[in-house]
Short mmCIF file of C-alpha atoms and ligand atoms in Angstrom, two decimals:
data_model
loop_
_atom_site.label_atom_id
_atom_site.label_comp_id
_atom_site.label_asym_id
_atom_site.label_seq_id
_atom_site.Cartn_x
_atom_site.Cartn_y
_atom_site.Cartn_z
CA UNK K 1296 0.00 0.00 0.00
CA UNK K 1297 1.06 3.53 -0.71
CA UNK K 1298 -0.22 7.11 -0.19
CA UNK K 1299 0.48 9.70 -2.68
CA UNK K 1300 -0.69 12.98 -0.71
CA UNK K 1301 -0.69 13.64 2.41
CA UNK K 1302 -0.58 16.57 5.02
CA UNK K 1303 1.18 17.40 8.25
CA UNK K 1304 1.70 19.71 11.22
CA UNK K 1305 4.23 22.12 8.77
CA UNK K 1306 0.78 23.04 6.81
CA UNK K 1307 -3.02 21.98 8.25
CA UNK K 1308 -2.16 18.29 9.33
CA UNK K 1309 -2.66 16.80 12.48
CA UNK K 1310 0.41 14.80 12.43
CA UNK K 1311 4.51 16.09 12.61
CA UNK K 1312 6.11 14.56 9.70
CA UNK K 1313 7.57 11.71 11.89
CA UNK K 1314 4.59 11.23 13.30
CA UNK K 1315 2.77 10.15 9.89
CA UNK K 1316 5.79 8.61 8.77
CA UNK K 1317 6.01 6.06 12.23
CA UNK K 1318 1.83 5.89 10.97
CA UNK K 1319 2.64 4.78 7.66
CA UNK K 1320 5.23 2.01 8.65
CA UNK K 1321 2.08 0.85 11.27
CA UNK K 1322 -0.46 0.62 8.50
CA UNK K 1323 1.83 -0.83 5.79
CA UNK K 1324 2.21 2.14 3.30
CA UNK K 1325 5.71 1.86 2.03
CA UNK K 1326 5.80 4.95 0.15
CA UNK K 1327 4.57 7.99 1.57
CA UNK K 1328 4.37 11.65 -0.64
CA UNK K 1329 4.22 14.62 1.63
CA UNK K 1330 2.59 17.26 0.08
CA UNK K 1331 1.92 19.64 2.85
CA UNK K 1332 -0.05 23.35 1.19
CA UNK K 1333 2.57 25.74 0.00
CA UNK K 1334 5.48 24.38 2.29
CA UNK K 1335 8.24 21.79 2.38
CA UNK K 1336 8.88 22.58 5.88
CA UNK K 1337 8.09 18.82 6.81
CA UNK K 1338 10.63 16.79 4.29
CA UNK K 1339 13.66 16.77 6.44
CA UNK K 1340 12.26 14.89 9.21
CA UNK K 1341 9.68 12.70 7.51
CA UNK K 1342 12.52 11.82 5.43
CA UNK K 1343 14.87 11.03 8.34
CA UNK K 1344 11.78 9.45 10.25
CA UNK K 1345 11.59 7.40 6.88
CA UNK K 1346 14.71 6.21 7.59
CA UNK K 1347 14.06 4.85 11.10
CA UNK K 1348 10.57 3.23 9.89
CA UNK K 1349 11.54 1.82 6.63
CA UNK K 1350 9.43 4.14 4.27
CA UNK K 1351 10.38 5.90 1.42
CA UNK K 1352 9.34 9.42 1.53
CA UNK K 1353 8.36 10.88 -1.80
CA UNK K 1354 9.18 14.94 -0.97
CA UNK K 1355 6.15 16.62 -2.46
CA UNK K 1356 4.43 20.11 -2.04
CA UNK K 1357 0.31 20.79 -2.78
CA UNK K 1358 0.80 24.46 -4.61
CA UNK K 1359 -2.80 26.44 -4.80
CA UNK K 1360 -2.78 27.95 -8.07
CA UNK K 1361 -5.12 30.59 -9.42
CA UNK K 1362 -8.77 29.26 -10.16
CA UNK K 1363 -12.27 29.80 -10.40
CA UNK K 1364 -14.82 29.47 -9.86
CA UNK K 1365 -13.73 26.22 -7.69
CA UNK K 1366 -9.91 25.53 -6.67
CA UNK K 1367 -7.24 24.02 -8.22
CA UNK K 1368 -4.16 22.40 -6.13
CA UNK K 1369 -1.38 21.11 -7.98
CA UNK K 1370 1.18 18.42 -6.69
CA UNK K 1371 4.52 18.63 -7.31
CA UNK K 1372 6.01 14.94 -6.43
CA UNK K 1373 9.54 14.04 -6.26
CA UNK K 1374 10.46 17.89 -6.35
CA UNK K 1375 13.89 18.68 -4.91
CA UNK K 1376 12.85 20.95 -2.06
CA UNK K 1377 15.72 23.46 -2.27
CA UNK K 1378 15.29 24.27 -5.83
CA UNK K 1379 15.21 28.26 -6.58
CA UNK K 1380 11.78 28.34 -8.18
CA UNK K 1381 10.41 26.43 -5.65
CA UNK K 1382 11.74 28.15 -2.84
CA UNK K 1383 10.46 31.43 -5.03
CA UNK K 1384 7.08 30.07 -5.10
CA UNK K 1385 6.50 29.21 -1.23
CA UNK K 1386 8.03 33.12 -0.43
CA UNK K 1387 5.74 34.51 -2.68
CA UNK K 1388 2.67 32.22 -1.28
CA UNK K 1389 4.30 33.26 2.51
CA UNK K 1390 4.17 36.66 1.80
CA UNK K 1391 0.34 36.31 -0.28
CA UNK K 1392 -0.55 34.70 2.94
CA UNK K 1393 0.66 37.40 5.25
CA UNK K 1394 -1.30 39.96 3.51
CA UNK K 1395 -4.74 37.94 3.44
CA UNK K 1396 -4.10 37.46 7.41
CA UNK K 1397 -3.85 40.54 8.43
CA UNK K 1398 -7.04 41.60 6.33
CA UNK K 1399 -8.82 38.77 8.09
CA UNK K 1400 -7.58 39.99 11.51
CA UNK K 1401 -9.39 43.33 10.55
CA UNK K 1402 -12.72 41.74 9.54
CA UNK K 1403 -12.67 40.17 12.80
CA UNK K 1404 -11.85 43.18 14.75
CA UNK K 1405 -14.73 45.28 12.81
CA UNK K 1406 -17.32 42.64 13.78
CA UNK K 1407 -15.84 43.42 17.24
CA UNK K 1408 -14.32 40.25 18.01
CA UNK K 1409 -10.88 40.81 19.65
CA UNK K 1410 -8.14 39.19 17.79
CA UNK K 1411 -4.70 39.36 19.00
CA UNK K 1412 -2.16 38.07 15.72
CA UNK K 1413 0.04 36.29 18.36
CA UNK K 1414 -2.24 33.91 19.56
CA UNK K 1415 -3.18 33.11 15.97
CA UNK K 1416 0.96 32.27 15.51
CA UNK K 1417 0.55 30.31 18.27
CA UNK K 1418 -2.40 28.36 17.75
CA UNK K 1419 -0.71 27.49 13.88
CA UNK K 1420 2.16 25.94 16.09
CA UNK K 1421 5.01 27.04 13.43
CA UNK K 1422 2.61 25.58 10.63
CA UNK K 1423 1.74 27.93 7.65
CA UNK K 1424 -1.34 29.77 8.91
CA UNK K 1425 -4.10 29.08 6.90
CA UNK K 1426 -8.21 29.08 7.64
CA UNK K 1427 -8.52 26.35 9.59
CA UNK K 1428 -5.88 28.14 11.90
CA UNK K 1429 -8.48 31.18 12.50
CA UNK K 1430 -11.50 28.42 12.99
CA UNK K 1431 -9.62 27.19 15.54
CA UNK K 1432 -9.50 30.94 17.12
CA UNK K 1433 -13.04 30.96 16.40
CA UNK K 1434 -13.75 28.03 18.75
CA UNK K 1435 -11.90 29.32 21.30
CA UNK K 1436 -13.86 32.72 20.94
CA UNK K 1437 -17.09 30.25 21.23
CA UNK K 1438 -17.91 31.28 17.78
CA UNK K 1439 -18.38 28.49 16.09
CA UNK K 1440 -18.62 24.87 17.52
CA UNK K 1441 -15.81 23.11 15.34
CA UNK K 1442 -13.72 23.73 12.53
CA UNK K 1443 -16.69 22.81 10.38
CA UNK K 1444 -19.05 25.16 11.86
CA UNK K 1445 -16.27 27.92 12.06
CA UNK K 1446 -15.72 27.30 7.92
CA UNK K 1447 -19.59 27.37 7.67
CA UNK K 1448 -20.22 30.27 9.72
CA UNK K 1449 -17.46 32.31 8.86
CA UNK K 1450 -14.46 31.24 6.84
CA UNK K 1451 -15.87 29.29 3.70
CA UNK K 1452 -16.40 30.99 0.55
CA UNK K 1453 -18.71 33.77 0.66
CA UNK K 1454 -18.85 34.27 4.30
CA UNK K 1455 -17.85 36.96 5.92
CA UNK K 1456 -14.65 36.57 7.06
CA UNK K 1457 -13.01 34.90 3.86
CA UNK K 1458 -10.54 36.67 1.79
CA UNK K 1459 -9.38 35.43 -1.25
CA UNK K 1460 -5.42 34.68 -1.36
CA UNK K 1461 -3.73 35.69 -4.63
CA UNK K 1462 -2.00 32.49 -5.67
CA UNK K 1463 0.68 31.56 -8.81
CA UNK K 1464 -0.79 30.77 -11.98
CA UNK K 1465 -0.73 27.69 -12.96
CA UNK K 1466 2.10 28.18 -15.67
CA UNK K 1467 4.51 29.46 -13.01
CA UNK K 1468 3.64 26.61 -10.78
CA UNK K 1469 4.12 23.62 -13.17
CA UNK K 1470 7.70 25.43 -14.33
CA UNK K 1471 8.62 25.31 -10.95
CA UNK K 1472 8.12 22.01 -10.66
CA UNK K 1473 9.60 20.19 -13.41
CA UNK K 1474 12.71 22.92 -13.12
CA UNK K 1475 12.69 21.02 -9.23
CA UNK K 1476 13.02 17.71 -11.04
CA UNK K 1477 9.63 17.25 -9.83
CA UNK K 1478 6.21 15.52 -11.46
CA UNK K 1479 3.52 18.05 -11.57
CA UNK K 1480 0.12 16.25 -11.00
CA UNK K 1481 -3.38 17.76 -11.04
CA UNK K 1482 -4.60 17.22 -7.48
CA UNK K 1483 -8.15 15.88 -6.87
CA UNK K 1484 -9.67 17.02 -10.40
CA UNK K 1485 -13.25 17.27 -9.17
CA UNK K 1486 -12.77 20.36 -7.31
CA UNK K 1487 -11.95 22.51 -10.40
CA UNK K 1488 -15.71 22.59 -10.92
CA UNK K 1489 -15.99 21.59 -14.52
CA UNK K 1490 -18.44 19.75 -16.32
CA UNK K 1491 -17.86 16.29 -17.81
CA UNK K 1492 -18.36 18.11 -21.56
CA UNK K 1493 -15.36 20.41 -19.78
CA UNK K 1494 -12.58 18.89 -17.95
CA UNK K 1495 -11.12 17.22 -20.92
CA UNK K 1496 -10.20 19.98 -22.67
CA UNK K 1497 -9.28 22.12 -19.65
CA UNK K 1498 -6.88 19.22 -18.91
CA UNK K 1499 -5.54 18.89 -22.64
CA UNK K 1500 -4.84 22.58 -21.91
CA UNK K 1501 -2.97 22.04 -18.90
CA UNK K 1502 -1.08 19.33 -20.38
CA UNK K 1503 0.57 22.02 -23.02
CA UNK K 1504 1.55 23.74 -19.90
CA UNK K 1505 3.65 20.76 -18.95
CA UNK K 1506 1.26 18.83 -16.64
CA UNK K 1507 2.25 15.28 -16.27
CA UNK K 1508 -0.54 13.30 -14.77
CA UNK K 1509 -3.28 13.63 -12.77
CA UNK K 1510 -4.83 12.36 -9.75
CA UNK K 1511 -7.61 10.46 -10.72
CA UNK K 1512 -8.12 8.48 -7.66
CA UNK K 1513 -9.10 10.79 -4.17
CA UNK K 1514 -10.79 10.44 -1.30
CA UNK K 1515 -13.01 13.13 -1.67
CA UNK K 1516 -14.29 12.07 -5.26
CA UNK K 1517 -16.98 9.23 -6.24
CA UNK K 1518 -15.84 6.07 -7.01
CA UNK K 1519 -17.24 6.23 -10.59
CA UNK K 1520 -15.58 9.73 -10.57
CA UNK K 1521 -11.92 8.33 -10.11
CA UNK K 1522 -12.64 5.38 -13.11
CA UNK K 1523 -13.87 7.74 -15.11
CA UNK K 1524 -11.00 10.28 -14.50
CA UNK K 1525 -8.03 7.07 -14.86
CA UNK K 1526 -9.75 6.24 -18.80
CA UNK K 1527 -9.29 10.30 -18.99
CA UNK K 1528 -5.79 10.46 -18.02
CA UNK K 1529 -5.51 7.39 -20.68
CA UNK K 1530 -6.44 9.07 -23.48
CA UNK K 1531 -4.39 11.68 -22.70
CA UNK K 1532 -1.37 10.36 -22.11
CA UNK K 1533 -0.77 11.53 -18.76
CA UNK K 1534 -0.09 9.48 -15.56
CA UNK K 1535 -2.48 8.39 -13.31
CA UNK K 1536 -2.26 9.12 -8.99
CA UNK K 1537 -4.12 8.29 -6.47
CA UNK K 1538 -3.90 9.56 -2.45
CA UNK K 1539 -5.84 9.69 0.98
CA UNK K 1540 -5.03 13.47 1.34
CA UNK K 1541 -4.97 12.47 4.90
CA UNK K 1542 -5.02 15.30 7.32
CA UNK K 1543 -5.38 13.46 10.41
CA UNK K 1544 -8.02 14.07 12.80
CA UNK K 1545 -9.12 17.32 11.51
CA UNK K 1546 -10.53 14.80 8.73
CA UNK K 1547 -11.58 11.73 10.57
CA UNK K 1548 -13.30 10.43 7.09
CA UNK K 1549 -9.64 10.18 5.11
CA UNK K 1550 -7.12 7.33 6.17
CA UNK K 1551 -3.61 7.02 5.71
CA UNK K 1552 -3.23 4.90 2.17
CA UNK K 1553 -6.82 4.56 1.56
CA UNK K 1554 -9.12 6.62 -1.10
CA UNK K 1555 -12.26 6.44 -2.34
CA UNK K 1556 -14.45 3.67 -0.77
CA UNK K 1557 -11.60 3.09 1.86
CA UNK K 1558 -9.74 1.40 -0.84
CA UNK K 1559 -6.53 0.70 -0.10
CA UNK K 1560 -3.77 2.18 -2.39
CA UNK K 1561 -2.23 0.11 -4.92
CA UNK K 1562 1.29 0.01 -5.76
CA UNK K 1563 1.02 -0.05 -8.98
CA UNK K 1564 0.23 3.99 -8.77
CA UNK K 1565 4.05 4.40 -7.64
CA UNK K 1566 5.61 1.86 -9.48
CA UNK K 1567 3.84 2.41 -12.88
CA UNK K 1568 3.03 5.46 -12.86
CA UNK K 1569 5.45 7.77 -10.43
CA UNK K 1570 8.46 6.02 -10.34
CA UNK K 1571 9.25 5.76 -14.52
CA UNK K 1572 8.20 9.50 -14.72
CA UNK K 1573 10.48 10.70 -11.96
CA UNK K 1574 13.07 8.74 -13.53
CA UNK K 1575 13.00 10.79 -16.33
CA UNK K 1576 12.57 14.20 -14.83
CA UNK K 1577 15.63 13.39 -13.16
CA UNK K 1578 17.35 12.92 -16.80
CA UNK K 1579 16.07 16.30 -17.36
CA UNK K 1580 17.67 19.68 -18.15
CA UNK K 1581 16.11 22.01 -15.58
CA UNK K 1582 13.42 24.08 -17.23
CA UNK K 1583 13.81 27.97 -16.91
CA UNK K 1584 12.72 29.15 -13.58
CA UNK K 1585 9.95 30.56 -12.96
CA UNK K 1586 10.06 34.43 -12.71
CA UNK K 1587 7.65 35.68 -9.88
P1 AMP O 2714 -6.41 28.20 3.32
O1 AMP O 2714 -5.30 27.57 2.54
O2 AMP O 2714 -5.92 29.06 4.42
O3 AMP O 2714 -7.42 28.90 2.45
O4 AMP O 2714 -7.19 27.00 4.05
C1 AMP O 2714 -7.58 25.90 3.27
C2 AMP O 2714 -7.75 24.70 4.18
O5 AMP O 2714 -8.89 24.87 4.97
C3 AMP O 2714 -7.98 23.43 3.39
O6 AMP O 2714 -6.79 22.78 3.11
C4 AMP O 2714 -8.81 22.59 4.34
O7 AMP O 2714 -7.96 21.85 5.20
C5 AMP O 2714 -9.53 23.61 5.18
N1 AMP O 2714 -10.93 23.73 4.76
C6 AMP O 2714 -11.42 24.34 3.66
N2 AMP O 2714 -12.76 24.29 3.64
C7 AMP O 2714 -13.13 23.63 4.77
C8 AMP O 2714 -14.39 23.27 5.35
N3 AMP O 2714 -15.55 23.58 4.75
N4 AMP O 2714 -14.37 22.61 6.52
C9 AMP O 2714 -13.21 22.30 7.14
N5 AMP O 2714 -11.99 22.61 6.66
C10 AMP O 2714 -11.96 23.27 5.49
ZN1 ZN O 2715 -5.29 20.83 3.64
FE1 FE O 2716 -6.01 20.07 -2.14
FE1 FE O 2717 -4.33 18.17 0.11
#
């Protein structure tokens, strides 16, 4: 069994990276993809905690990339974490990030709750502070319930505390990838919100950016969904994915190496599919870096 994206404490997981990595040896996933939102903060020590637990740690990043109406996350597996575009890319997200905070902390302060920036830095824990970071606050301000009723309330879009983030384009992002020696994969395809008479050509399109496969198989899809998405990838050419997105117990629904239908992950995803195509971005020329 394998899992192909997952999350941790360095973005909106539950788990430190050792932590999931010491999970992944318990529930038999041998190869585990970290793709934590706009960070590779976690790679060093799931990769030395893959060490100690016998599982190989694909380093991977979940980029957010300009989109609407819906949202679309790409994956960048097998990057190497210290490349210049990608290290580019997660300032420019930081700093994107920064800015949508502190307009946040106003909106909360002008419906006259009292919000205090440090406490939000501490609740994140040294993660990247995202939304679920300010449900949390929420909660504690006995706003909301639980993160669900803080994102329903408040934070989703359309409410009144959410901001839109400015985010790379989706150009920059895949450049950035493959320059990293990476595999740039179309996370969860669903949530770009296209029809069925759509999504092929918006992923044709994406594919003459430099897109290299797609993750057809996700917990948060249908089952016919993912089939339908593999036969897509097919006929495309592209290579096929599949992952938990496991977030730990902010997401009690998604396990570690299972997707859709608790299905456990097949092998066959790595060794077919990832493995032979990071093989050859390794044989690569870098690309240009991205300019942002
Ligand atoms: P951000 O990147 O700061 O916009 O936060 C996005 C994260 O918020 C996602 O990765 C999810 O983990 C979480 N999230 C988004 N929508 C919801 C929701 N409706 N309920 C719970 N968590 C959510
Ligand atoms: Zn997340
Ligand atoms: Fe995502
Ligand atoms: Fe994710």
């Amino acid at each position: 069994m394998i899992d192909l994206h997952t999350h941790s404490t360095a973005s909106d997981g539950t788990f430190s990276p050792s932590a999931l990595a010491a999970l992944a040896a318990q529930v038999g996933v041998s190869v585990l993809a970290l793709t934590d939102h706009d960070t590779v903060a976690g790679i060093a020590e799931a990769e030395a905690a893959g060490k100690e637990y016998g599982v190989t740690i694909v380093p991977g990043i979940e980029i957010s990339v300009a989109w609407e109406p819906g949202e679309l996350h790409l994956l960048g597996l097998g990057i190497d974490t210290q490349n210049d575009a990608v290290q580019r890319l997660i300032r420019f997200s930081q700093e994107q990030r920064n800015i949508r905070n502190e307009i946040m902390a106003g909106l909360f302060k002008s419906a006259g709750l009292s919000f205090d920036m440090q406490r939000l830095t501490q609740l994140a824990d040294g993660a990247v502070i995202g939304r679920p970071h300010f449900a949390q606050y929420l909660i504690e301000l006995k706003k909301a319930k639980n993160i669900q009723d803080a994102f329903h309330k408040y934070l989703a879009k359309g409410r009144p505390f959410y901001v839109k983030k400015e985010c790379v384009s989706l150009a920059e992002a895949i450049t950035a990838v493959r320059s990293a020696h990476g595999v740039p994969v179309l996370a969860h395809p669903m949530s770009l919100y296209l029809s069925w008479s759509k999504l092929p050509a918006a992923i044709e399109s994406f594919k003459k950016e430099g897109l290299l496969g797609i993750e057809a198989w996700h917990s948060s899809a249908r089952k016919g969904e993912c089939v339908r998405l593999e036969k897509l990838a097919q006929s495309l050419n592209l290579l096929v994915t599949a992952g938990s997105d496991f977030h730990g117990s902010i997401r009690k629904d998604r396990k570690l190496g299972r997707t859709v239908c608790d299905m456990p992950i097949e092998d066959r995803f790595y060794t077919e599919q990832l493995l032979p195509a990071l093989k050859n971005a390794r044989m690569q020329e870098p690309a240009a870096a991205a300019t942002l």
